[in-house]
PDB file of C-alpha atoms in Angstrom:
ATOM      1  CA  MET A   1       3.944   6.444 -50.422  1.00 52.00           C
ATOM      2  CA  SER A   2       0.729   7.335 -52.048  1.00 64.00           C
ATOM      3  CA  VAL A   3      -0.267  10.987 -52.638  1.00 61.00           C
ATOM      4  CA  MET A   4      -3.374   9.758 -50.613  1.00 61.00           C
ATOM      5  CA  ARG A   5      -1.586   8.667 -47.821  1.00 61.00           C
ATOM      6  CA  ALA A   6       0.638  11.634 -47.520  1.00 58.00           C
ATOM      7  CA  ILE A   7      -2.468  13.715 -47.387  1.00 62.00           C
ATOM      8  CA  CYS A   8      -3.768  11.922 -44.426  1.00 55.00           C
ATOM      9  CA  PHE A   9      -0.300  11.724 -42.809  1.00 54.00           C
ATOM     10  CA  ALA A  10       0.277  15.319 -43.078  1.00 56.00           C
ATOM     11  CA  ALA A  11      -3.264  16.375 -41.748  1.00 59.00           C
ATOM     12  CA  ILE A  12      -2.851  14.174 -38.983  1.00 59.00           C
ATOM     13  CA  LEU A  13       0.585  15.648 -37.985  1.00 49.00           C
ATOM     14  CA  THR A  14      -0.213  19.228 -38.646  1.00 52.00           C
ATOM     15  CA  LEU A  15      -3.701  19.012 -36.579  1.00 54.00           C
ATOM     16  CA  GLY A  16      -1.860  20.497 -33.568  1.00 51.00           C
ATOM     17  CA  PHE A  17      -0.506  23.659 -35.396  1.00 47.00           C
ATOM     18  CA  ALA A  18      -3.962  24.005 -36.992  1.00 46.00           C
ATOM     19  CA  PRO A  19      -4.923  27.607 -36.465  1.00 41.00           C
ATOM     20  CA  ILE A  20      -7.360  26.593 -33.656  1.00 43.00           C
ATOM     21  CA  ALA A  21      -5.191  27.768 -30.501  1.00 43.00           C
ATOM     22  CA  ASN A  22      -7.168  31.111 -29.995  1.00 38.00           C
ATOM     23  CA  ALA A  23     -10.467  29.597 -30.611  1.00 41.00           C
ATOM     24  CA  GLN A  24     -12.965  30.573 -27.721  1.00 57.00           C
ATOM     25  CA  SER A  25     -15.845  27.754 -28.638  1.00 76.00           C
ATOM     26  CA  LYS A  26     -15.851  24.437 -30.259  1.00 82.00           C
ATOM     27  CA  ALA A  27     -17.958  25.834 -33.184  1.00 85.00           C
ATOM     28  CA  LEU A  28     -15.360  28.459 -34.109  1.00 85.00           C
ATOM     29  CA  ALA A  29     -12.438  26.009 -33.918  1.00 83.00           C
ATOM     30  CA  GLU A  30     -14.531  23.784 -36.278  1.00 86.00           C
ATOM     31  CA  THR A  31     -15.129  26.350 -38.669  1.00 87.00           C
ATOM     32  CA  GLN A  32     -11.136  27.380 -38.415  1.00 85.00           C
ATOM     33  CA  TYR A  33     -10.382  23.719 -38.820  1.00 86.00           C
ATOM     34  CA  ARG A  34     -12.238  23.663 -42.065  1.00 89.00           C
ATOM     35  CA  GLU A  35     -11.045  26.985 -43.687  1.00 90.00           C
ATOM     36  CA  TRP A  36      -7.184  25.568 -42.843  1.00 89.00           C
ATOM     37  CA  ILE A  37      -8.201  22.186 -44.443  1.00 92.00           C
ATOM     38  CA  GLU A  38      -9.296  24.323 -47.274  1.00 93.00           C
ATOM     39  CA  GLU A  39      -6.729  27.297 -47.225  1.00 93.00           C
ATOM     40  CA  GLU A  40      -3.552  25.224 -46.411  1.00 92.00           C
ATOM     41  CA  THR A  41      -4.006  21.608 -46.987  1.00 93.00           C
ATOM     42  CA  TRP A  42      -6.255  21.756 -50.412  1.00 95.00           C
ATOM     43  CA  PRO A  43      -3.510  23.925 -52.086  1.00 96.00           C
ATOM     44  CA  GLN A  44      -0.518  21.414 -51.113  1.00 95.00           C
ATOM     45  CA  ALA A  45      -2.498  18.331 -52.088  1.00 95.00           C
ATOM     46  CA  ARG A  46      -3.356  20.062 -55.694  1.00 96.00           C
ATOM     47  CA  ALA A  47       0.267  20.934 -56.310  1.00 96.00           C
ATOM     48  CA  ARG A  48       0.996  17.199 -55.918  1.00 96.00           C
ATOM     49  CA  GLY A  49      -1.527  16.384 -58.320  1.00 96.00           C
ATOM     50  CA  VAL A  50      -4.216  15.414 -56.140  1.00 95.00           C
ATOM     51  CA  SER A  51      -8.079  15.440 -57.458  1.00 96.00           C
ATOM     52  CA  ARG A  52     -10.724  17.468 -56.059  1.00 95.00           C
ATOM     53  CA  ASP A  53     -12.853  14.295 -55.797  1.00 96.00           C
ATOM     54  CA  THR A  54      -9.972  12.381 -54.003  1.00 96.00           C
ATOM     55  CA  PHE A  55      -9.104  15.342 -51.914  1.00 95.00           C
ATOM     56  CA  GLU A  56     -12.756  15.295 -50.642  1.00 95.00           C
ATOM     57  CA  ARG A  57     -13.142  11.507 -50.253  1.00 95.00           C
ATOM     58  CA  ALA A  58     -10.121  11.893 -48.093  1.00 94.00           C
ATOM     59  CA  LEU A  59     -10.743  14.759 -46.140  1.00 91.00           C
ATOM     60  CA  GLY A  60     -14.075  16.082 -46.618  1.00 90.00           C
ATOM     61  CA  ASN A  61     -16.153  14.553 -43.569  1.00 90.00           C
ATOM     62  CA  ALA A  62     -13.000  15.276 -41.256  1.00 89.00           C
ATOM     63  CA  ARG A  63     -13.791  16.986 -38.023  1.00 87.00           C
ATOM     64  CA  LEU A  64     -12.120  17.498 -34.586  1.00 84.00           C
ATOM     65  CA  ASN A  65     -12.583  14.774 -32.237  1.00 86.00           C
ATOM     66  CA  TRP A  66     -13.547  16.466 -29.083  1.00 83.00           C
ATOM     67  CA  ASP A  67     -13.776  12.837 -27.418  1.00 84.00           C
ATOM     68  CA  LEU A  68     -10.156  12.300 -27.585  1.00 83.00           C
ATOM     69  CA  PRO A  69      -8.881  11.881 -23.855  1.00 79.00           C
ATOM     70  CA  ASP A  70      -5.845  13.957 -23.858  1.00 78.00           C
ATOM     71  CA  LEU A  71      -7.664  17.018 -26.057  1.00 76.00           C
ATOM     72  CA  VAL A  72      -7.530  20.075 -24.469  1.00 73.00           C
ATOM     73  CA  PRO A  73     -10.080  22.378 -26.019  1.00 66.00           C
ATOM     74  CA  PRO A  74      -9.289  26.004 -27.079  1.00 63.00           C
ATOM     75  CA  GLY A  75     -10.030  28.212 -24.060  1.00 65.00           C
ATOM     76  CA  SER A  76      -9.335  25.566 -21.318  1.00 70.00           C
ATOM     77  CA  LYS A  77      -6.379  24.112 -19.281  1.00 79.00           C
ATOM     78  CA  ALA A  78      -4.896  20.781 -19.313  1.00 79.00           C
ATOM     79  CA  ALA A  79      -5.836  18.350 -16.945  1.00 77.00           C
ATOM     80  CA  PRO A  80      -3.336  17.287 -14.222  1.00 77.00           C
ATOM     81  CA  PRO A  81      -1.661  13.639 -15.637  1.00 74.00           C
ATOM     82  CA  ARG A  82      -3.146  10.747 -13.561  1.00 73.00           C
ATOM     83  CA  ARG A  83      -0.683   8.403 -12.044  1.00 72.00           C
ATOM     84  CA  ASN A  84      -0.125   4.995 -13.855  1.00 66.00           C
ATOM     85  CA  PHE A  85      -0.470   2.012 -11.658  1.00 67.00           C
ATOM     86  CA  GLN A  86       0.749  -0.529 -14.175  1.00 69.00           C
ATOM     87  CA  ALA A  87       3.548  -2.829 -12.733  1.00 63.00           C
ATOM     88  CA  GLU A  88       5.874  -1.901 -15.856  1.00 65.00           C
ATOM     89  CA  PHE A  89       5.821   1.611 -14.164  1.00 63.00           C
ATOM     90  CA  ARG A  90       6.410   0.914 -10.750  1.00 64.00           C
ATOM     91  CA  SER A  91       9.781  -0.112  -9.114  1.00 65.00           C
ATOM     92  CA  PRO A  92      11.005  -3.208 -10.728  1.00 62.00           C
ATOM     93  CA  ALA A  93      12.007  -4.728  -7.374  1.00 61.00           C
ATOM     94  CA  ARG A  94       8.287  -5.314  -6.432  1.00 60.00           C
ATOM     95  CA  TYR A  95       7.452  -6.522  -9.702  1.00 57.00           C
ATOM     96  CA  PHE A  96      10.361  -9.405  -9.862  1.00 61.00           C
ATOM     97  CA  ARG A  97      10.911  -9.665  -5.654  1.00 59.00           C
ATOM     98  CA  HIS A  98      10.088 -13.584  -5.947  1.00 60.00           C
ATOM     99  CA  ALA A  99      12.589 -14.364  -8.710  1.00 55.00           C
ATOM    100  CA  ALA A 100      15.524 -11.954  -7.543  1.00 52.00           C
ATOM    101  CA  SER A 101      15.528 -13.186  -3.995  1.00 54.00           C
ATOM    102  CA  ASP A 102      15.393 -16.782  -4.911  1.00 59.00           C
ATOM    103  CA  ALA A 103      19.391 -16.857  -5.576  1.00 64.00           C
ATOM    104  CA  SER A 104      18.885 -20.832  -5.511  1.00 65.00           C
ATOM    105  CA  VAL A 105      16.797 -21.174  -8.842  1.00 69.00           C
ATOM    106  CA  GLY A 106      19.717 -20.920 -10.982  1.00 76.00           C
ATOM    107  CA  ARG A 107      21.794 -23.406  -9.223  1.00 78.00           C
ATOM    108  CA  SER A 108      19.356 -25.792  -8.998  1.00 80.00           C
ATOM    109  CA  LEU A 109      18.352 -25.599 -12.757  1.00 83.00           C
ATOM    110  CA  ALA A 110      21.954 -25.963 -13.485  1.00 84.00           C
ATOM    111  CA  GLN A 111      22.415 -28.885 -11.668  1.00 87.00           C
ATOM    112  CA  ARG A 112      19.192 -30.644 -12.962  1.00 88.00           C
ATOM    113  CA  HIS A 113      20.360 -30.095 -16.659  1.00 89.00           C
ATOM    114  CA  ALA A 114      24.008 -30.448 -15.864  1.00 90.00           C
ATOM    115  CA  ALA A 115      24.336 -33.554 -18.175  1.00 93.00           C
ATOM    116  CA  LEU A 116      22.786 -31.893 -21.185  1.00 91.00           C
ATOM    117  CA  LEU A 117      25.023 -28.489 -20.333  1.00 88.00           C
ATOM    118  CA  ALA A 118      27.970 -30.479 -20.165  1.00 90.00           C
ATOM    119  CA  ARG A 119      27.277 -31.886 -23.983  1.00 91.00           C
ATOM    120  CA  LEU A 120      26.332 -28.925 -24.755  1.00 89.00           C
ATOM    121  CA  GLU A 121      29.674 -27.188 -24.027  1.00 87.00           C
TER     122      GLU A 121
END
């Protein structure tokens, strides 16, 4: 993995550990995020041989994305999770009702392809 990719990957993974937990406003959180980039991430990148120019190209414009649907801004409570109504998250009995109740499907297919199945066996 290239050093640049490692820096970006580390930044993404550690966003949750950035020192913004006690921030009371978005502006303060943004300031603390930039400080974290400079005080924590840049020294680690420099120690691994990343030039300042490369670092700035990778993270110079990095900002917190306040539009993320699951982002809980500092000082606020998380919204309760919404129910998911995808069929995959419901009872499989309703999802597969027709196929599960028609036991004759397998028998009819076996009868229809009996000659082929006998040759294969």
